[in-house]
CSV table of C-alpha atoms and ligand atoms in Angstrom, one decimal:
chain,number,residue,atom,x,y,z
A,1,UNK,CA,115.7,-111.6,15.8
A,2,UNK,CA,116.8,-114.6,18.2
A,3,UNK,CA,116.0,-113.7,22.0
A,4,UNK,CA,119.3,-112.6,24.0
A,5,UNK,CA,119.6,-113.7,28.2
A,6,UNK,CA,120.8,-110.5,29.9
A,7,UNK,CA,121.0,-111.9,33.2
A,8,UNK,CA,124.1,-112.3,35.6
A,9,UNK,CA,125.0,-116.1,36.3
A,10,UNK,CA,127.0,-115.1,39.3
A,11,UNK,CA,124.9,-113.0,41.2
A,12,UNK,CA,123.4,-114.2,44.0
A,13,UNK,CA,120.5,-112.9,46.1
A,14,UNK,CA,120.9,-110.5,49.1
A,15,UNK,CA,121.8,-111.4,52.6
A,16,UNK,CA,118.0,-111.3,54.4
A,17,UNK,CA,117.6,-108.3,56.1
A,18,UNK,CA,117.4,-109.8,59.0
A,19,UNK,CA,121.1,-110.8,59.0
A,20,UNK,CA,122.1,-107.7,57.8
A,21,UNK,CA,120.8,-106.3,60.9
A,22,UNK,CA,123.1,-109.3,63.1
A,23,UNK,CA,125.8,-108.4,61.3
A,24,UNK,CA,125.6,-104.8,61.8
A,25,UNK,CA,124.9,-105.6,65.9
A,26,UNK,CA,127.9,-107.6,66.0
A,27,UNK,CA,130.2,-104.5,64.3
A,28,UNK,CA,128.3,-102.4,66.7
A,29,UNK,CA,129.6,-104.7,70.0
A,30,UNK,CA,133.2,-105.6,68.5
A,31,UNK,CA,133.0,-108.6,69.5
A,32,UNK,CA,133.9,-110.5,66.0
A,33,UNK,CA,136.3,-113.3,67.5
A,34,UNK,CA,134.3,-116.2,67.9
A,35,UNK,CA,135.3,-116.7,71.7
A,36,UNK,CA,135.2,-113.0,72.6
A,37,UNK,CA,132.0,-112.9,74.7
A,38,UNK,CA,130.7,-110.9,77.0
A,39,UNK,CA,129.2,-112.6,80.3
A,40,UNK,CA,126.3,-114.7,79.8
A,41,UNK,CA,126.8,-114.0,75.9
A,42,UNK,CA,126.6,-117.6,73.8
A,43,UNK,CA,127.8,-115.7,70.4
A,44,UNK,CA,127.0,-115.7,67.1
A,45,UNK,CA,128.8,-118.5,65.6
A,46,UNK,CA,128.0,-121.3,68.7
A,47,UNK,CA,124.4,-120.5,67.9
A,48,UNK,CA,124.9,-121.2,63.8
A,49,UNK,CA,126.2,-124.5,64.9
A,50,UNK,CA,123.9,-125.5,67.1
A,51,UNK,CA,121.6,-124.6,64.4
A,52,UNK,CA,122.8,-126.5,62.1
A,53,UNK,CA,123.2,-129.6,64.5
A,54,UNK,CA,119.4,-129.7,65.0
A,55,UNK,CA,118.7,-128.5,61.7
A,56,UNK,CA,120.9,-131.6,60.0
A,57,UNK,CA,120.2,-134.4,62.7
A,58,UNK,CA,123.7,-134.4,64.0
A,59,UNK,CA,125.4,-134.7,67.2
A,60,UNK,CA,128.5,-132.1,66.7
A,61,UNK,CA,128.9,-129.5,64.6
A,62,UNK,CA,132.1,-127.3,63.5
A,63,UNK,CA,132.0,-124.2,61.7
A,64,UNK,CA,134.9,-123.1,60.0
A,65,UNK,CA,136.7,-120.6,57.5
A,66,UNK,CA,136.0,-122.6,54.4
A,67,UNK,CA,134.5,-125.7,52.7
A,68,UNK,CA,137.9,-126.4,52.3
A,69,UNK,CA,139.4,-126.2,55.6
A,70,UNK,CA,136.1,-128.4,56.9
A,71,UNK,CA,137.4,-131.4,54.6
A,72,UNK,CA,141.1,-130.7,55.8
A,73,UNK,CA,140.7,-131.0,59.2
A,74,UNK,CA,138.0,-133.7,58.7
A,75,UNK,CA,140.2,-135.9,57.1
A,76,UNK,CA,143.2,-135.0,59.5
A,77,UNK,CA,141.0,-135.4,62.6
A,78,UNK,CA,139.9,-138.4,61.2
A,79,UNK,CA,143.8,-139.8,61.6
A,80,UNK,CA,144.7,-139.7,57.7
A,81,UNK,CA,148.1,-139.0,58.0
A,82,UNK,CA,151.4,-138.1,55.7
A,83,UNK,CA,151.7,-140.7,52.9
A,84,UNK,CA,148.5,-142.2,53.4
A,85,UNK,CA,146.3,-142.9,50.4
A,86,UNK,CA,142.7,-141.1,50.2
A,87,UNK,CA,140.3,-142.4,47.5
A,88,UNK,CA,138.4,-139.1,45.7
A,89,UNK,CA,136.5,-138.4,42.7
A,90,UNK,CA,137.9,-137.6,39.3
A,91,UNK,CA,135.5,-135.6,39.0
A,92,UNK,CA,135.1,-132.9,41.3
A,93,UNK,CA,136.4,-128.9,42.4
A,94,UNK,CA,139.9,-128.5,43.2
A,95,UNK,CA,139.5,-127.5,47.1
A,96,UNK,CA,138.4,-131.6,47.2
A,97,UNK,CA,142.1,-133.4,46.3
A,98,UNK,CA,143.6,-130.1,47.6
A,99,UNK,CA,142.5,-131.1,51.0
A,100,UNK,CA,144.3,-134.5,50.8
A,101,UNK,CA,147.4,-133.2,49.6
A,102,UNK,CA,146.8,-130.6,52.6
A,103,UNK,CA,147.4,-133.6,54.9
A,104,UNK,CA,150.0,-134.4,53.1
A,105,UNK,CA,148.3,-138.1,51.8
A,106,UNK,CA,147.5,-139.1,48.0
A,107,UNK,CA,144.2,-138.9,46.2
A,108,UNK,CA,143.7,-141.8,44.2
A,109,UNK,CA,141.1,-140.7,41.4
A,110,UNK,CA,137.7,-142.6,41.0
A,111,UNK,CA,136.2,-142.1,37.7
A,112,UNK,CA,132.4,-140.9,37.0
A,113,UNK,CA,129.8,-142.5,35.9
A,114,UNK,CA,127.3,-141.1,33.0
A,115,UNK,CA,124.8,-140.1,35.4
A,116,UNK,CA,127.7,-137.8,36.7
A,117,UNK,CA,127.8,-139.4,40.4
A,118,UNK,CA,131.5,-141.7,41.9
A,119,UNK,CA,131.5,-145.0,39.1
A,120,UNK,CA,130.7,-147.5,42.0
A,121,UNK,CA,132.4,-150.0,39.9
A,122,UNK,CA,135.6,-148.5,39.9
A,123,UNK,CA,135.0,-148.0,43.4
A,124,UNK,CA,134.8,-151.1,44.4
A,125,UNK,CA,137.9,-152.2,41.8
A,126,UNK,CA,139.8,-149.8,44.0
A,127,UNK,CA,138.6,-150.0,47.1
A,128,UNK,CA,141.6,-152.4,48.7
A,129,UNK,CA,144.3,-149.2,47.9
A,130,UNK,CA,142.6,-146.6,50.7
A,131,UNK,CA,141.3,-146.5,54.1
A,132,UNK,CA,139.3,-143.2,53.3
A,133,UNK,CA,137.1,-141.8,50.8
A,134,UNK,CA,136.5,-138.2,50.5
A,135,UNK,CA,133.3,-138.7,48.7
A,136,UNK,CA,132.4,-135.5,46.7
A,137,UNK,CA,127.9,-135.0,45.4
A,138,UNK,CA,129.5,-133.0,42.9
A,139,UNK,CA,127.4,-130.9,41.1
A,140,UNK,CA,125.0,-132.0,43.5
A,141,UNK,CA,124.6,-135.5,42.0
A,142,UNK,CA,124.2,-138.6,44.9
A,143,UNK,CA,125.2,-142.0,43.9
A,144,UNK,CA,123.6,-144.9,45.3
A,145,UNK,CA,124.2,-144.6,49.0
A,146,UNK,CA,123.2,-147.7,50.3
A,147,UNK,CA,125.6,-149.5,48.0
A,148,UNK,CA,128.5,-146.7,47.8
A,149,UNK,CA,128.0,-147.7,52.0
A,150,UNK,CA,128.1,-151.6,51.4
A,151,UNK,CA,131.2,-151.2,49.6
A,152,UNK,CA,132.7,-149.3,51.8
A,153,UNK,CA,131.9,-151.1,54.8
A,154,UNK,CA,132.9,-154.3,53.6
A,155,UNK,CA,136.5,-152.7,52.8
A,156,UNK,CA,136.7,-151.3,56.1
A,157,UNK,CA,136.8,-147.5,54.1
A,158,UNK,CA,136.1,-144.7,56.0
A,159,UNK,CA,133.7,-142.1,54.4
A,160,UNK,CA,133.9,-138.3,54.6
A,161,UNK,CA,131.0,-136.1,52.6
A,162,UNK,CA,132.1,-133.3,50.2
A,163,UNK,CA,128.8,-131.5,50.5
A,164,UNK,CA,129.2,-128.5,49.1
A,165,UNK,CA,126.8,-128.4,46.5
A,166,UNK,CA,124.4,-131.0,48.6
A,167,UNK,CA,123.6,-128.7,51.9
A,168,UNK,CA,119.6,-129.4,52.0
A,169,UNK,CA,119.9,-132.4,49.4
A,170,UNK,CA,119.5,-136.2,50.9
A,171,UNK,CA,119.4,-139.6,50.0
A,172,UNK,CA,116.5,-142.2,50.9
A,173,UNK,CA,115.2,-139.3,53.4
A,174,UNK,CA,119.0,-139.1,54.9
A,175,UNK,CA,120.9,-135.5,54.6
A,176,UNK,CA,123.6,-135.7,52.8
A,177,UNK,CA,126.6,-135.6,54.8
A,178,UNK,CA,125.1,-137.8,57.4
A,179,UNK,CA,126.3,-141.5,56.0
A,180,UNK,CA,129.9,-141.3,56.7
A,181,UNK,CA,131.9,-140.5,59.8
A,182,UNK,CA,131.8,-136.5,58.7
A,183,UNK,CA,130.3,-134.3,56.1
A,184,UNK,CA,131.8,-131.3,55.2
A,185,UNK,CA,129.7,-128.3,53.8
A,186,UNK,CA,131.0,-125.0,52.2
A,187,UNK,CA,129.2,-121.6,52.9
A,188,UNK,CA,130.8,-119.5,50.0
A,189,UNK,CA,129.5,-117.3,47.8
A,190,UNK,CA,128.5,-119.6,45.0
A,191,UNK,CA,127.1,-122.3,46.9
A,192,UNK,CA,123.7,-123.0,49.1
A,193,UNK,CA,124.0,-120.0,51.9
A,194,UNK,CA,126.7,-117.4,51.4
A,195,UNK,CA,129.4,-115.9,54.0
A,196,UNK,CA,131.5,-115.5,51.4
A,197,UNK,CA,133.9,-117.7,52.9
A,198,UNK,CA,133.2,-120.8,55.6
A,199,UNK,CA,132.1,-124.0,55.9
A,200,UNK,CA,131.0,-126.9,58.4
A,201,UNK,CA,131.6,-130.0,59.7
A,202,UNK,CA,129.0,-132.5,61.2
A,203,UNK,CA,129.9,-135.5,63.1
A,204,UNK,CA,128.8,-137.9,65.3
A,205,UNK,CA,132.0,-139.1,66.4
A,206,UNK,CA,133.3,-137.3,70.2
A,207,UNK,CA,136.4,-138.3,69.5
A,208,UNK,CA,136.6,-136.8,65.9
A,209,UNK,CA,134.9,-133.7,66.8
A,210,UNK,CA,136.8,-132.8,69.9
A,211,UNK,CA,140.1,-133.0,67.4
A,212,UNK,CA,138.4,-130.7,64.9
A,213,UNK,CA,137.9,-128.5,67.2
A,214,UNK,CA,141.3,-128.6,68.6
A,215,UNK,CA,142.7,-128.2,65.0
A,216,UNK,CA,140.2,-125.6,64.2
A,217,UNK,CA,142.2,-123.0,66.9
A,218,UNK,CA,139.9,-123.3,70.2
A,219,UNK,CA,142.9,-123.1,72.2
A,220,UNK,CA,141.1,-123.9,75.6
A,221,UNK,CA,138.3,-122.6,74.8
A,222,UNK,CA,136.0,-124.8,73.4
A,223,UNK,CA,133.8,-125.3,76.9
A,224,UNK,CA,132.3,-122.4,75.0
A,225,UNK,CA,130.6,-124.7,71.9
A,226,UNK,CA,126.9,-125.5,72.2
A,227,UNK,CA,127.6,-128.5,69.4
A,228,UNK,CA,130.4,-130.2,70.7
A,229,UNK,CA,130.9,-133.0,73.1
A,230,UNK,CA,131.6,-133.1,76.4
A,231,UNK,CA,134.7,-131.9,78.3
A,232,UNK,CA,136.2,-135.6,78.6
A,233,UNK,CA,136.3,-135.9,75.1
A,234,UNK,CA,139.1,-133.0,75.2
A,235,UNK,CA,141.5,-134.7,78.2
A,236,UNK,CA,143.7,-136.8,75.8
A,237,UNK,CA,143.1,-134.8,72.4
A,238,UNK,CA,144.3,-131.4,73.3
A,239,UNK,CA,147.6,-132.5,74.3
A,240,UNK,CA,148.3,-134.2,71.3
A,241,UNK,CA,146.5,-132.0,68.4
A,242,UNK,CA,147.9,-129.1,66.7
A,243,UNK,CA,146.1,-125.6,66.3
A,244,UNK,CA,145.5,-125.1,62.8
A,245,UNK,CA,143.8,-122.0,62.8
A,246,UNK,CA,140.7,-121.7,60.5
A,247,UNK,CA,137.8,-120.4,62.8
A,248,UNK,CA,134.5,-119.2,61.7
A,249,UNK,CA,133.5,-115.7,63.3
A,250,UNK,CA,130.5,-114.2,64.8
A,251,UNK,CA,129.6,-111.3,61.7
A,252,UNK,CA,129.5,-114.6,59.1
A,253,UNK,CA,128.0,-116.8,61.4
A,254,UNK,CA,125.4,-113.8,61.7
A,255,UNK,CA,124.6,-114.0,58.0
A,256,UNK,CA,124.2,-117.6,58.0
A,257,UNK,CA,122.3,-118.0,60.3
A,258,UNK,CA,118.6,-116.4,58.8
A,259,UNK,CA,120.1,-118.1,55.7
A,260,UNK,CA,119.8,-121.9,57.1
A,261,UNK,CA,116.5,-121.1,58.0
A,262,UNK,CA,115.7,-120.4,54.4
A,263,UNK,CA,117.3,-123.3,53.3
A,264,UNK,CA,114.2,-125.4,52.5
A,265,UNK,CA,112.4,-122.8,50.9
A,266,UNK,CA,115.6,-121.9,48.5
A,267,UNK,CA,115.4,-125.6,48.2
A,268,UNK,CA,112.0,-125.3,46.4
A,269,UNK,CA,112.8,-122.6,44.3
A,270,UNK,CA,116.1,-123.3,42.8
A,271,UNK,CA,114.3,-127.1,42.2
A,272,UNK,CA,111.2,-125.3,40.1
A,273,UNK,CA,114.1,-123.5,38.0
A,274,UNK,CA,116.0,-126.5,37.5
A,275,UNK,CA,112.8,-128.5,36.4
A,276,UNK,CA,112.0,-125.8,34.2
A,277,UNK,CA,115.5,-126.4,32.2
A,278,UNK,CA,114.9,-129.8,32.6
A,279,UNK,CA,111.5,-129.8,30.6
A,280,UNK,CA,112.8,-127.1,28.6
A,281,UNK,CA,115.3,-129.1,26.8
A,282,UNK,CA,113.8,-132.1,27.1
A,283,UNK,CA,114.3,-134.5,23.5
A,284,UNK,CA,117.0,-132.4,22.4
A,285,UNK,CA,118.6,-134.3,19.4
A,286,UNK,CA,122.0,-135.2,20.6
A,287,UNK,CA,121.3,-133.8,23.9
A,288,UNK,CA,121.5,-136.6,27.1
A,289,UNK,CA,119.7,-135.2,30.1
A,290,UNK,CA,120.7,-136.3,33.6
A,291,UNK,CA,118.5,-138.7,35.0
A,292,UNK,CA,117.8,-138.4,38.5
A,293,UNK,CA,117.1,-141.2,40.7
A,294,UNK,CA,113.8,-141.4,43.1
A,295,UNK,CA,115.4,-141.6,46.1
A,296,UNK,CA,117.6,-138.4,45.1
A,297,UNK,CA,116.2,-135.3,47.4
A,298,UNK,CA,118.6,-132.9,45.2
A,299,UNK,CA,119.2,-129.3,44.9
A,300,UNK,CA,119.3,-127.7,41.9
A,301,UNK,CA,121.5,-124.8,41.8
A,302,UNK,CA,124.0,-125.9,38.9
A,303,UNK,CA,122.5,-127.7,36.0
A,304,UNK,CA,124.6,-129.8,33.8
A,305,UNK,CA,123.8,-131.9,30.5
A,306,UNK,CA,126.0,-134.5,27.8
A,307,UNK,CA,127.0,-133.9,24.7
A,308,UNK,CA,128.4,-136.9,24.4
A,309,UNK,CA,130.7,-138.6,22.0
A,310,UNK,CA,130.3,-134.9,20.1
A,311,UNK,CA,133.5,-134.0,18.7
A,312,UNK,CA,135.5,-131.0,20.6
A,313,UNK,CA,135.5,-128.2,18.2
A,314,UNK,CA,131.3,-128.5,18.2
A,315,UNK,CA,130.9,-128.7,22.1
A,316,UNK,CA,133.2,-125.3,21.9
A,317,UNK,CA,130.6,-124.3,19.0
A,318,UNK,CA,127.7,-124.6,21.0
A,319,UNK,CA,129.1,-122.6,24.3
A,320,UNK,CA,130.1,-119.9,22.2
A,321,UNK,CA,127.2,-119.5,20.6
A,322,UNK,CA,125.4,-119.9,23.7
A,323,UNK,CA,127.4,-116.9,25.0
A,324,UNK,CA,127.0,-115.1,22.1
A,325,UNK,CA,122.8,-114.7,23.3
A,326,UNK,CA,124.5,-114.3,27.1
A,327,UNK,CA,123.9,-117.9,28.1
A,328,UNK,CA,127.4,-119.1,29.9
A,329,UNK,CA,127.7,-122.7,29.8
A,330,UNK,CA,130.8,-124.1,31.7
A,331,UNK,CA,132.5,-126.8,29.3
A,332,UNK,CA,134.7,-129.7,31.7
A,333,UNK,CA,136.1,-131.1,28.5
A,334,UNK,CA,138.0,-127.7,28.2
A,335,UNK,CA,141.7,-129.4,27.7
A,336,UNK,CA,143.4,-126.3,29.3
A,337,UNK,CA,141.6,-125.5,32.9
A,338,UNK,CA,140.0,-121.8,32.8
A,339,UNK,CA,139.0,-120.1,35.9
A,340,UNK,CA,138.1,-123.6,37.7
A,341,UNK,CA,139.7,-127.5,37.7
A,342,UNK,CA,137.2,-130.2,38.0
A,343,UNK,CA,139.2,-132.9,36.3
A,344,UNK,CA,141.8,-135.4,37.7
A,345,UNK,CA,144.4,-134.5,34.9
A,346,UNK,CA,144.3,-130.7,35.7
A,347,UNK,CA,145.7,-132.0,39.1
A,348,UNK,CA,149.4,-133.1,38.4
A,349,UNK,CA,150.7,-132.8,42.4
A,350,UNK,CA,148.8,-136.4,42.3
A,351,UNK,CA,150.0,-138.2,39.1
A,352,UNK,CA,147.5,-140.6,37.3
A,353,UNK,CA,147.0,-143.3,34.7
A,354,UNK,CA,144.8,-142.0,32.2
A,355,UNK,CA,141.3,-142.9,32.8
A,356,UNK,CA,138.9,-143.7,29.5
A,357,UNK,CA,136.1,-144.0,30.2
A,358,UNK,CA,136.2,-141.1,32.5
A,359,UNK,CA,137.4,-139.2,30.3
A,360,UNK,CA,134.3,-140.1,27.4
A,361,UNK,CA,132.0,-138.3,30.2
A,362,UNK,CA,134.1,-135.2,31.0
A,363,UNK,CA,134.5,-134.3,27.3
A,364,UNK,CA,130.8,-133.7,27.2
A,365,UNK,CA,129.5,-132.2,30.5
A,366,UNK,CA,128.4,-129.1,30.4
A,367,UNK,CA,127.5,-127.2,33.2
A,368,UNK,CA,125.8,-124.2,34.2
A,369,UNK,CA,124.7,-122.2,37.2
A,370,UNK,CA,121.7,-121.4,38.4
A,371,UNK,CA,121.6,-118.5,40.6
A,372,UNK,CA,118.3,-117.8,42.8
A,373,UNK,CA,118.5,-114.5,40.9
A,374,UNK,CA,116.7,-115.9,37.9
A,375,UNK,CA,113.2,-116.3,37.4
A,376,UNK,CA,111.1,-119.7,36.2
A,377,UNK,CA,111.1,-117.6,33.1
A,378,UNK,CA,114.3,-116.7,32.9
A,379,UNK,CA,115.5,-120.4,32.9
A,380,UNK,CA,112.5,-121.1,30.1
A,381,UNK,CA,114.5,-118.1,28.2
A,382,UNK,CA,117.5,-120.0,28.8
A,383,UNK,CA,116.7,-123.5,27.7
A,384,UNK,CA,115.0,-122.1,24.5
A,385,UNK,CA,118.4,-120.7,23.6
A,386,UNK,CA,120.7,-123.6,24.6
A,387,UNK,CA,118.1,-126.1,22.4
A,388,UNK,CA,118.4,-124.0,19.6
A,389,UNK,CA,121.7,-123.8,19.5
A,390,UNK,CA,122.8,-127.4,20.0
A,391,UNK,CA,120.2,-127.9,17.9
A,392,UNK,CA,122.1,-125.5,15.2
A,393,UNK,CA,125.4,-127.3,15.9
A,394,UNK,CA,124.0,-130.9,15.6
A,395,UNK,CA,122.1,-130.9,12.6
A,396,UNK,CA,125.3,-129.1,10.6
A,397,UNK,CA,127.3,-132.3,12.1
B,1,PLP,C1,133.2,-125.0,46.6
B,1,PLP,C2,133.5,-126.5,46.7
B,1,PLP,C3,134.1,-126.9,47.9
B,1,PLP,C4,134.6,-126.1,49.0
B,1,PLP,O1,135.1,-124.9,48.6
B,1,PLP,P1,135.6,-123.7,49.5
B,1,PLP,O2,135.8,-122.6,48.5
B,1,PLP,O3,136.9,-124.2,50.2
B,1,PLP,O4,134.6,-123.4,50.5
B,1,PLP,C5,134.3,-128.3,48.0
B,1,PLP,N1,133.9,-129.1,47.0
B,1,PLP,C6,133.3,-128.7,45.9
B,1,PLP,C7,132.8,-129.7,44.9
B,1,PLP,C8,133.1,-127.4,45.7
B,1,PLP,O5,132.5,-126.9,44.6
């Protein structure tokens, strides 16, 4: 009889029951809105961010309704404006080139490299065609900072941080989100604390945070921030910046906040589960793990191999037989997109050459989730099954 994995690869742990209990205090009072306070009350959601601020090293901190609406109003606060070209990855969630082509300017699609990070190369071929880069870790994997930084310096490209699956990851002892003028972070469900919906940005630019704030609906209001510059950086801006509204509110900012103090200690754990898989499937035939570099502080809550250079029909093999013992493996070679788009082709609002050796890589990622809901043995359970099974499908080749 081969063993069978009965757990749930979307469900997520509990809200702590500490945030429960702010959440159910902040029914109790009504007051929800962010800048409903009562006197002498500094709310829910101006605490998260200063939270976060001291928690992440920065000087100004947003929160917001999504991950996505962070990196919109990042880049628009940042002055990308209609037409404008914004260099992105290839390879990354479709929120990422949605929020360029929420501002109206133009990804232009930056392949990935084998060890799944932005190909610097191609970066730097392309780096003369933008102004910005909306840099995504996806999967949480960090390219060489210090020269993805050189490059973009010496081009004059402003960097913004898709750090949605890198809250609690860094580079060289950096947080990630910290290198460019403004990292974005996402607090949904799936990735590293969960509001369902939300998000952040960090900054340390007055000038940029005082206009995300404006475009993140403070009205006049935003005297009432504990992360965000002073007054004088509001004189000019709020004239001249729209209200887009996309505010976070005080019952999800009550969640969060128990859940960023847990951060480094999830940290930990989803990293013991992911080296688990790691070992597990270690000298796979025809299996390439990802290598990860020293100066990587990562988080492990998705875990991805290569089956590279394998032919379609037999990646599709081994994820069905992998489901067929309840282990889901998410395939981004998939030619038709199903329930997500990582891939630069599924995204035809932004036409692009085809892109080879880009496209070598995304036929043989496959991905998987790692929920804190599994145990160390759980993920031994599931990397016996996923090596027996590629194993099945390779030696048939
Ligand atoms: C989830 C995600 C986001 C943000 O998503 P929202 O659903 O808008 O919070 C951004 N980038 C990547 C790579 C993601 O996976």
């Amino acid at each position: 009889m081969s063993e069978i994995f009965t757990g749930n690869f979307t469900q997520q742990e509990p809200i702590p029951e500490e945030g429960i209990e702010a959440a159910v205090a902040v029914m109790r009072h009504g007051r929800i809105h962010r800048y409903n306070l009562s006197k002498g009350e500094e709310g829910e959601a101006a605490l998260l961010e200063q939270e976060f601020a001291a928690q992440i090293g920065a000087k100004y901190v947003l929160a917001v309704a999504s991950g996505g609406a962070a990196m919109t109003t990042a880049l628009r606060a940042a002055g990308v404006r209609p037409g404008d070209k914004v260099l992105s990855n290839a390879f990354t969630l479709a929120p990422v080139p949605g929020a360029i082509a929420a501002v109206g300017a133009v990804p232009v699609y930056v392949g990935v490299a084998e060890d799944l990070t932005i190909d610097l190369d191609d970066l730097e071929a392309k780096a003369g065609e933008a102004s910005y880069l909306l840099l995504s870790h996806m999967r949480g994997h960090i390219c060489d900072m210090d020269r993805l930084m050189a490059i973009c310096d010496a081009a004059g490209i402003k960097v913004i941080e898709d750090c949605a699956h890198t809250m609690g990851a860094a580079w060289n002892g950096v947080p990630s989100g910290r290198f460019g003028i403004a990292g974005c972070y996402s607090c949904q469900t799936y990735k590293h604390v969960n509001s369902g919906e939300g998000g952040f940005l960090v900054t340390d630019d007055a000038d940029l945070a005082a206009r995300a704030i404006i475009l993140s609906g403070s009205y006049m209001l935003y005297e009432r921030h504990l992360a965000a510059p002073p007054p004088e950086a509001f004189e000019k801006v709020k004239y001249e910046t729209p209200n887009i509204s996309s505010r976070m509110d005080n019952l999800r900012a009550a969640i969060l906040r128990p859940q960023l103090r847990q951060l480094d200690v999830n940290v930990d754990r989803w990293n013991d589960r992911y080296r688990t898989l790691e070992a597990g499937l270690d000298g796979t035939p025809g299996l390439t793990l990802i290598q990860r570099p020293e100066k990587e502080r990562f988080v492990g809550s998705s875990f991805q191999f290569l089956l590279l250079d394998w032919a379609p029909a037999r990646v599709k093999e081994v994820v069905e037989r992998c489901l067929a013992r309840g282990v889901e493996l998410k395939w981004f070679g998939e030619p038709e997109p199903k329930g997500f788009t990582s891939r630069y082709d599924s995204w035809r609002y932004a036409p692009s050459e085809p892109m080879h050796k880009t496209d070598r890589i995304l036929a043989g990622i496959v991905d998987m989730r790692v929920p804190l809901t599994f145990s160390v043995e759980d993920c031994q359970l599931i990397a016996r099954i996923i090596r027996a099974e590629v194993g099945a499908v390779y030696q048939a080749a």
